[in-house]
Coordinates of C-alpha atoms in Angstrom, one line a residue:
M1 CA 39.6 32.7 78.5
E2 CA 36.6 32.3 76.1
N3 CA 37.9 30.7 72.9
I4 CA 36.6 31.5 69.5
T5 CA 35.7 29.2 66.5
L6 CA 37.3 30.4 63.3
G7 CA 34.4 30.8 60.8
Q8 CA 31.4 28.5 61.1
N9 CA 33.2 25.2 61.9
G10 CA 37.0 25.9 61.9
P11 CA 39.6 25.4 64.6
V12 CA 38.9 26.7 68.1
V13 CA 41.5 29.3 69.0
N14 CA 42.3 31.9 71.7
P15 CA 40.6 35.3 71.5
L16 CA 44.1 36.8 71.1
C17 CA 46.7 35.8 68.5
I18 CA 50.5 36.3 68.5
G19 CA 51.8 38.1 65.4
T20 CA 55.2 37.2 64.1
W21 CA 55.8 39.8 61.3
A22 CA 58.9 41.1 63.2
W23 CA 60.4 37.6 63.6
G24 CA 63.4 37.8 61.3
D25 CA 62.3 41.0 59.5
K26 CA 65.1 43.5 59.1
L27 CA 63.3 45.8 56.5
F28 CA 60.6 47.1 58.8
W29 CA 61.4 45.9 62.3
N30 CA 65.2 46.0 62.6
Y31 CA 65.5 42.3 63.5
G32 CA 69.0 41.7 65.0
D33 CA 69.0 45.1 66.6
R34 CA 68.1 44.6 70.3
Y35 CA 66.3 41.3 69.6
G36 CA 67.2 38.0 68.0
P37 CA 66.4 34.3 68.2
E38 CA 66.9 34.1 72.0
Q39 CA 64.2 36.9 72.6
L40 CA 61.8 35.2 70.1
Q41 CA 62.2 31.9 71.8
E42 CA 61.4 33.5 75.2
A43 CA 58.4 35.3 73.6
F44 CA 57.1 31.9 72.3
T45 CA 57.5 30.3 75.7
A46 CA 55.9 33.2 77.5
A47 CA 52.9 32.9 75.2
L48 CA 52.3 29.3 76.0
E49 CA 52.7 30.0 79.7
A50 CA 50.0 32.6 79.4
G51 CA 47.8 30.1 77.7
I52 CA 48.0 31.8 74.3
T53 CA 48.6 29.1 71.6
F54 CA 47.5 30.8 68.4
F55 CA 50.3 32.3 66.2
D56 CA 50.0 34.1 62.9
T57 CA 52.9 34.2 60.3
A58 CA 53.4 34.4 56.6
E59 CA 55.9 33.1 54.0
V60 CA 57.1 36.6 53.3
Y61 CA 57.8 37.6 57.0
G62 CA 61.6 37.7 57.2
M63 CA 61.7 35.9 53.8
G64 CA 60.6 32.7 55.5
L65 CA 62.6 33.2 58.7
S66 CA 59.4 33.8 60.8
E67 CA 58.0 30.4 59.8
K68 CA 61.4 28.7 60.4
F69 CA 61.6 30.2 63.9
L70 CA 58.1 28.9 64.7
G71 CA 59.0 25.5 63.3
Q72 CA 62.0 25.3 65.6
F73 CA 60.1 26.5 68.7
L74 CA 57.3 24.0 68.0
Q75 CA 59.7 21.1 68.2
Q76 CA 60.4 22.0 71.8
T77 CA 56.9 21.7 73.2
Q78 CA 54.3 19.0 73.5
Q79 CA 51.5 21.6 73.9
P80 CA 49.0 21.9 71.1
V81 CA 49.7 25.1 69.1
Q82 CA 47.6 26.5 66.2
I83 CA 49.5 28.1 63.4
A84 CA 48.1 30.4 60.7
T85 CA 50.3 31.3 57.7
K86 CA 49.7 33.1 54.4
F87 CA 50.1 32.5 50.7
G88 CA 51.5 35.4 48.6
P89 CA 49.7 35.5 45.2
L90 CA 52.8 36.7 43.3
P91 CA 52.8 37.4 39.6
W92 CA 54.6 34.1 38.6
R93 CA 52.1 32.0 40.6
F94 CA 49.2 31.4 38.2
T95 CA 48.3 27.7 38.6
G96 CA 46.6 25.7 41.3
Q97 CA 49.9 23.7 41.6
S98 CA 51.8 26.9 42.6
V99 CA 49.4 27.3 45.5
S100 CA 50.1 23.7 46.6
D101 CA 53.8 24.2 46.2
A102 CA 53.8 27.3 48.3
L103 CA 51.9 25.5 51.1
T104 CA 54.4 22.6 50.9
A105 CA 57.3 25.0 51.3
S106 CA 55.6 26.7 54.3
L107 CA 54.8 23.4 56.0
K108 CA 58.5 22.4 55.5
R109 CA 59.7 25.6 57.2
L110 CA 57.2 25.1 60.0
Q111 CA 58.1 21.4 60.3
L112 CA 54.4 20.5 60.2
E113 CA 52.1 18.3 58.1
R114 CA 49.0 20.4 58.7
I115 CA 48.1 23.9 59.8
A116 CA 45.0 25.4 61.4
L117 CA 44.6 28.3 58.9
Y118 CA 46.0 29.1 55.4
Q119 CA 45.2 32.7 54.2
V120 CA 45.6 34.5 50.9
H121 CA 47.8 37.5 51.8
W122 CA 46.4 40.0 49.3
P123 CA 43.3 40.2 47.1
F124 CA 45.3 41.0 43.9
A125 CA 46.1 37.7 42.2
F126 CA 47.7 38.9 38.9
F127 CA 47.3 36.0 36.5
L128 CA 45.8 33.6 39.1
S129 CA 42.0 33.8 39.1
Q130 CA 40.0 33.6 42.3
E131 CA 38.4 30.5 41.0
T132 CA 41.7 28.7 40.5
L133 CA 43.0 30.0 43.9
M134 CA 40.0 29.1 46.0
N135 CA 39.6 25.7 44.4
A136 CA 43.2 25.0 45.1
L137 CA 42.7 25.9 48.7
A138 CA 39.5 23.8 48.9
D139 CA 41.6 20.9 47.5
E140 CA 44.1 21.3 50.3
V141 CA 41.2 21.2 52.9
K142 CA 40.1 17.9 51.3
R143 CA 43.7 16.7 51.4
G144 CA 43.9 17.5 55.1
R145 CA 46.9 19.8 55.0
I146 CA 44.9 22.9 56.1
A147 CA 42.0 22.9 58.6
A148 CA 40.5 26.3 57.4
V149 CA 40.8 28.8 54.6
G150 CA 41.2 32.5 55.1
V151 CA 41.8 35.7 53.1
S152 CA 43.5 38.9 54.1
N153 CA 42.9 42.5 53.1
Y154 CA 39.8 41.5 51.1
S155 CA 36.9 44.0 50.6
A156 CA 33.3 43.1 51.4
E157 CA 32.7 42.2 47.7
Q158 CA 36.0 40.2 47.3
M159 CA 35.1 38.3 50.5
R160 CA 31.7 37.5 49.1
D161 CA 33.2 36.1 45.9
A162 CA 35.7 34.0 47.8
H163 CA 33.0 32.7 50.1
Q164 CA 30.8 31.8 47.1
I165 CA 33.5 29.8 45.3
L166 CA 34.5 27.9 48.4
A167 CA 30.9 27.2 49.4
A168 CA 30.4 25.5 46.0
R169 CA 33.1 23.0 47.2
G170 CA 31.5 22.7 50.7
V171 CA 34.3 24.6 52.3
P172 CA 33.5 27.7 54.5
L173 CA 35.5 30.9 54.3
A174 CA 36.8 31.1 57.9
V175 CA 38.7 34.4 58.2
N176 CA 39.3 37.8 56.7
Q177 CA 42.5 39.3 58.2
V178 CA 42.3 43.1 58.0
R179 CA 43.8 46.2 59.6
Y180 CA 41.5 47.1 62.5
S181 CA 42.0 49.2 65.7
L182 CA 40.5 52.2 67.4
L183 CA 42.7 54.3 65.0
S184 CA 41.8 52.3 61.9
R185 CA 38.0 51.6 61.7
Q186 CA 37.5 51.9 58.0
V187 CA 36.6 48.2 57.8
E188 CA 33.4 49.2 59.6
S189 CA 32.4 51.9 57.2
Q190 CA 33.4 49.7 54.2
D191 CA 30.9 47.0 55.4
I192 CA 33.7 44.5 55.8
I193 CA 32.7 43.8 59.5
T194 CA 28.9 43.5 58.8
T195 CA 29.5 41.3 55.7
A196 CA 31.8 39.1 57.7
R197 CA 29.1 38.6 60.4
E198 CA 26.5 37.9 57.7
L199 CA 28.8 35.2 56.1
G200 CA 30.0 33.7 59.4
V201 CA 33.6 34.9 58.8
T202 CA 35.8 35.7 61.7
I203 CA 37.8 38.9 61.6
L204 CA 41.5 38.7 62.5
A205 CA 42.6 42.3 63.3
Y206 CA 46.2 43.1 62.5
S207 CA 47.9 46.3 63.8
P208 CA 45.4 46.3 66.7
L209 CA 47.6 48.8 68.5
A210 CA 48.2 51.0 65.4
Q211 CA 51.9 50.2 65.3
G212 CA 52.2 51.1 69.0
L213 CA 50.3 54.4 68.9
L214 CA 47.6 53.0 71.2
T215 CA 50.2 52.0 73.9
G216 CA 50.4 55.6 75.0
K217 CA 54.2 55.4 74.7
Y218 CA 54.3 58.0 71.9
S219 CA 53.0 61.5 72.7
I220 CA 53.9 65.1 72.1
D221 CA 55.6 65.3 75.5
S222 CA 57.2 61.8 75.2
T223 CA 61.0 61.4 74.7
E224 CA 60.2 58.1 72.9
T225 CA 61.6 58.3 69.3
P226 CA 59.9 56.3 66.6
T227 CA 62.2 53.7 65.0
G228 CA 61.9 51.4 61.9
A229 CA 58.7 51.7 59.9
R230 CA 57.3 54.3 62.4
K231 CA 59.9 56.9 61.3
I232 CA 58.1 57.5 58.0
D233 CA 54.6 57.2 59.4
P234 CA 52.9 60.7 59.6
R235 CA 50.8 59.5 62.5
F236 CA 53.9 59.6 64.7
K237 CA 54.6 63.3 63.9
K238 CA 53.4 66.1 66.2
E239 CA 50.1 66.7 64.4
G240 CA 49.2 63.0 64.3
L241 CA 50.0 62.6 68.0
Q242 CA 47.8 65.7 68.9
K243 CA 44.9 64.2 67.0
I244 CA 45.0 60.9 68.9
A245 CA 45.4 62.5 72.4
P246 CA 41.6 62.2 73.3
V247 CA 41.7 58.5 72.5
I248 CA 44.8 57.9 74.6
S249 CA 43.4 59.9 77.4
L250 CA 40.2 57.8 77.5
L251 CA 42.3 54.6 77.3
R252 CA 44.3 55.8 80.3
N253 CA 41.2 56.6 82.3
F254 CA 39.7 53.1 81.8
G255 CA 43.1 51.6 82.3
E256 CA 43.4 53.2 85.8
K257 CA 39.9 51.8 86.7
Y258 CA 40.8 48.2 85.7
D259 CA 44.5 48.4 86.6
R260 CA 45.4 47.9 82.9
T261 CA 47.6 49.7 80.4
P262 CA 46.1 51.7 77.5
A263 CA 47.3 48.9 75.1
Q264 CA 45.4 46.3 77.1
V265 CA 42.2 48.4 77.1
A266 CA 42.6 48.9 73.3
L267 CA 42.9 45.2 72.7
N268 CA 40.0 44.5 75.0
W269 CA 37.8 46.9 73.0
L270 CA 38.5 44.9 69.8
I271 CA 37.7 41.6 71.5
A272 CA 34.5 43.1 72.8
Q273 CA 33.3 43.7 69.2
G274 CA 32.6 39.9 69.0
N275 CA 33.9 37.7 66.2
V276 CA 37.1 39.7 66.2
I277 CA 40.6 38.3 67.2
P278 CA 43.4 40.9 67.6
I279 CA 46.8 39.9 66.3
A280 CA 49.3 41.5 68.7
G281 CA 52.8 41.6 67.3
V282 CA 55.6 40.6 69.7
K283 CA 59.4 40.6 69.8
T284 CA 60.0 39.8 73.5
A285 CA 58.5 37.9 76.4
E286 CA 57.6 41.2 78.0
H287 CA 55.5 42.1 74.9
V288 CA 53.6 38.9 75.3
R289 CA 52.9 39.4 79.0
Q290 CA 51.7 42.9 78.3
N291 CA 49.3 41.7 75.5
A292 CA 48.0 38.9 77.7
G293 CA 46.7 41.5 80.1
A294 CA 44.0 42.2 77.6
L295 CA 42.4 38.9 78.6
G296 CA 40.3 37.8 81.6
W297 CA 38.2 40.9 82.1
K298 CA 35.7 43.0 80.1
L299 CA 35.0 46.7 79.4
N300 CA 31.3 47.4 80.2
D301 CA 28.9 48.6 77.5
D302 CA 29.1 52.2 78.4
E303 CA 32.9 52.2 78.2
I304 CA 32.8 50.4 74.8
G305 CA 30.4 53.0 73.6
E306 CA 32.6 55.9 74.8
L307 CA 35.6 54.5 73.0
E308 CA 33.5 54.0 69.9
Q309 CA 32.5 57.7 70.1
V310 CA 36.0 59.1 70.6
S311 CA 37.4 57.1 67.8
R312 CA 34.8 58.1 65.2
P313 CA 37.3 60.3 63.2
W314 CA 39.0 57.0 62.2
L315 CA 35.8 55.3 60.7

């Protein structure tokens, strides 16, 4: 497993990250229905057994429950684990102290004194200026409570601004976490990927399987019924599923060649872009084992190109 350095000199992490949005979240992911703490504990253990030790969470996931679960599970292992969490720039947070207080609360839930990566969840900051926000994060790097600073959902221009403010403090911007998959490639056409490469910023790709569309589980002929957030997503309706059929077909073809699933091929395509780490959401140990199958092998250049071509409608 070739590990990746976050940004220019941040922590060294796995090329695949475990996403924990569903950990405790009832609103989108029906937490408590078919999965609960026991399944999450098993998923955490399965990740470590597979050699995957990089986890992404946020203070808003499950209203803090996701961080709490991670905190509990971390107490039961001696293995080094890297945690990334996120600060929500909410309207009532408009001082540097509010950033520090939010980090303190996250660290308490995680039962940690320091985390690998602290990210700004959204670019809109209401009454909190980017200068105040980035300087508060730089202060926390100097204090030693975070190893690296990241942003999430930032445009190319917003990323440049954050990078510039941090650079003045001698702190690199390590990460921009964005929606990125074969069915969501707008970050390429919006120059976010090229700007990240230019600035030495690593891309964390959330929804790398497009909420499960790239697993091949959902098709026109499938009896699988979308649940939770997927129920209201038009991509899961008949027309949406017809549109993605050529992509799924190609993923299946390559999957048969390498004895992998369509999902594993889709994740491997993202890793092959270089400087990109997919965040694969999990609820169970089986999800973890499935995602881990994206590691330890590589699509060849021709296959990467074919997938690039067939997914061009989503640029």
